[in-house]
Amino acid sequence: NFFEDVQGKLVQKGVYCKMARGEMVCFMAENQIEKPEGIKQFSVMRYRFSEVLSSEKEYIFVRKKE
């Protein structure tokens, strides 16, 4: 899931989430990612993997609001 940090509160913005998912698919194809751990390196559109917020079943990517 993709979130934006707005003054310490995590918010999902549908349009940006959809764009980020598309970018992640491209990232996985270009880098031949076959295992889930590989997507932790994804860092497009200022989204970064959050080890703290993620679990084994769900990876969380967060970006700071500009």
PDB file of C-alpha atoms in Angstrom:
ATOM      1  CA  ASN A   1       0.000   0.000   0.000  1.00  0.00           C
ATOM      2  CA  PHE A   2       1.068   3.560  -0.652  1.00  0.00           C
ATOM      3  CA  PHE A   3       0.576   6.396   1.824  1.00  0.00           C
ATOM      4  CA  GLU A   4       1.421  10.069   2.071  1.00  0.00           C
ATOM      5  CA  ASP A   5       2.621  11.451   5.393  1.00  0.00           C
ATOM      6  CA  VAL A   6       0.602  14.611   5.972  1.00  0.00           C
ATOM      7  CA  GLN A   7       1.687  16.234   9.231  1.00  0.00           C
ATOM      8  CA  GLY A   8       2.330  12.848  10.832  1.00  0.00           C
ATOM      9  CA  LYS A   9      -0.914  11.270   9.607  1.00  0.00           C
ATOM     10  CA  LEU A  10      -0.837   8.602   6.881  1.00  0.00           C
ATOM     11  CA  VAL A  11      -3.292   9.265   4.067  1.00  0.00           C
ATOM     12  CA  GLN A  12      -3.985   7.268   0.903  1.00  0.00           C
ATOM     13  CA  LYS A  13      -4.564   9.354  -2.204  1.00  0.00           C
ATOM     14  CA  GLY A  14      -6.214   7.162  -4.829  1.00  0.00           C
ATOM     15  CA  VAL A  15      -4.730   8.746  -7.939  1.00  0.00           C
ATOM     16  CA  TYR A  16      -1.182   8.602  -6.581  1.00  0.00           C
ATOM     17  CA  CYS A  17      -1.632   5.047  -5.288  1.00  0.00           C
ATOM     18  CA  LYS A  18      -2.743   3.907  -8.726  1.00  0.00           C
ATOM     19  CA  MET A  19       0.184   5.664 -10.400  1.00  0.00           C
ATOM     20  CA  ALA A  20       2.630   4.165  -7.894  1.00  0.00           C
ATOM     21  CA  ARG A  21       1.269   0.649  -8.453  1.00  0.00           C
ATOM     22  CA  GLY A  22       1.804   1.081 -12.192  1.00  0.00           C
ATOM     23  CA  GLU A  23       5.344   2.324 -11.599  1.00  0.00           C
ATOM     24  CA  MET A  24       5.985  -0.667  -9.328  1.00  0.00           C
ATOM     25  CA  VAL A  25       4.906  -3.080 -12.075  1.00  0.00           C
ATOM     26  CA  CYS A  26       7.372  -1.388 -14.454  1.00  0.00           C
ATOM     27  CA  PHE A  27      10.086  -1.510 -11.769  1.00  0.00           C
ATOM     28  CA  MET A  28       9.510  -5.226 -11.221  1.00  0.00           C
ATOM     29  CA  ALA A  29       9.611  -5.971 -14.951  1.00  0.00           C
ATOM     30  CA  GLU A  30      12.704  -3.852 -15.647  1.00  0.00           C
ATOM     31  CA  ASN A  31      14.603  -5.323 -12.688  1.00  0.00           C
ATOM     32  CA  GLN A  32      13.291  -8.871 -13.144  1.00  0.00           C
ATOM     33  CA  ILE A  33      11.985  -8.989  -9.570  1.00  0.00           C
ATOM     34  CA  GLU A  34      10.713 -12.478  -8.784  1.00  0.00           C
ATOM     35  CA  LYS A  35      10.594 -12.464  -4.979  1.00  0.00           C
ATOM     36  CA  PRO A  36       8.569 -10.106  -2.770  1.00  0.00           C
ATOM     37  CA  GLU A  37      11.708  -8.914  -0.962  1.00  0.00           C
ATOM     38  CA  GLY A  38      12.899  -7.343  -4.209  1.00  0.00           C
ATOM     39  CA  ILE A  39      10.233  -4.663  -4.185  1.00  0.00           C
ATOM     40  CA  LYS A  40      11.624  -3.195  -0.966  1.00  0.00           C
ATOM     41  CA  GLN A  41      14.121  -1.356  -3.196  1.00  0.00           C
ATOM     42  CA  PHE A  42      11.298   0.453  -5.036  1.00  0.00           C
ATOM     43  CA  SER A  43      11.694   4.212  -4.621  1.00  0.00           C
ATOM     44  CA  VAL A  44       9.786   6.085  -7.309  1.00  0.00           C
ATOM     45  CA  MET A  45       7.590   9.188  -6.898  1.00  0.00           C
ATOM     46  CA  ARG A  46       9.345   9.786  -3.540  1.00  0.00           C
ATOM     47  CA  TYR A  47       7.798   6.631  -2.036  1.00  0.00           C
ATOM     48  CA  ARG A  48      10.100   4.658   0.256  1.00  0.00           C
ATOM     49  CA  PHE A  49       9.607   1.261   1.848  1.00  0.00           C
ATOM     50  CA  SER A  50       8.730   1.476   5.555  1.00  0.00           C
ATOM     51  CA  GLU A  51      10.146  -1.427   7.525  1.00  0.00           C
ATOM     52  CA  VAL A  52       8.378  -0.174  10.664  1.00  0.00           C
ATOM     53  CA  LEU A  53       4.871  -0.042   9.171  1.00  0.00           C
ATOM     54  CA  SER A  54       5.152  -3.127   6.963  1.00  0.00           C
ATOM     55  CA  SER A  55       4.355  -6.712   7.894  1.00  0.00           C
ATOM     56  CA  GLU A  56       5.100 -10.076   6.309  1.00  0.00           C
ATOM     57  CA  LYS A  57       1.804  -9.890   4.407  1.00  0.00           C
ATOM     58  CA  GLU A  58       1.711  -6.184   3.546  1.00  0.00           C
ATOM     59  CA  TYR A  59       4.449  -3.846   2.388  1.00  0.00           C
ATOM     60  CA  ILE A  60       3.897  -0.170   3.129  1.00  0.00           C
ATOM     61  CA  PHE A  61       5.480   2.636   1.139  1.00  0.00           C
ATOM     62  CA  VAL A  62       5.345   6.197   2.451  1.00  0.00           C
ATOM     63  CA  ARG A  63       6.237   9.577   1.032  1.00  0.00           C
ATOM     64  CA  LYS A  64       6.336  12.961   2.719  1.00  0.00           C
ATOM     65  CA  LYS A  65       3.926  15.607   1.498  1.00  0.00           C
ATOM     66  CA  GLU A  66       5.704  18.433  -0.313  1.00  0.00           C
TER      67      GLU A  66
END
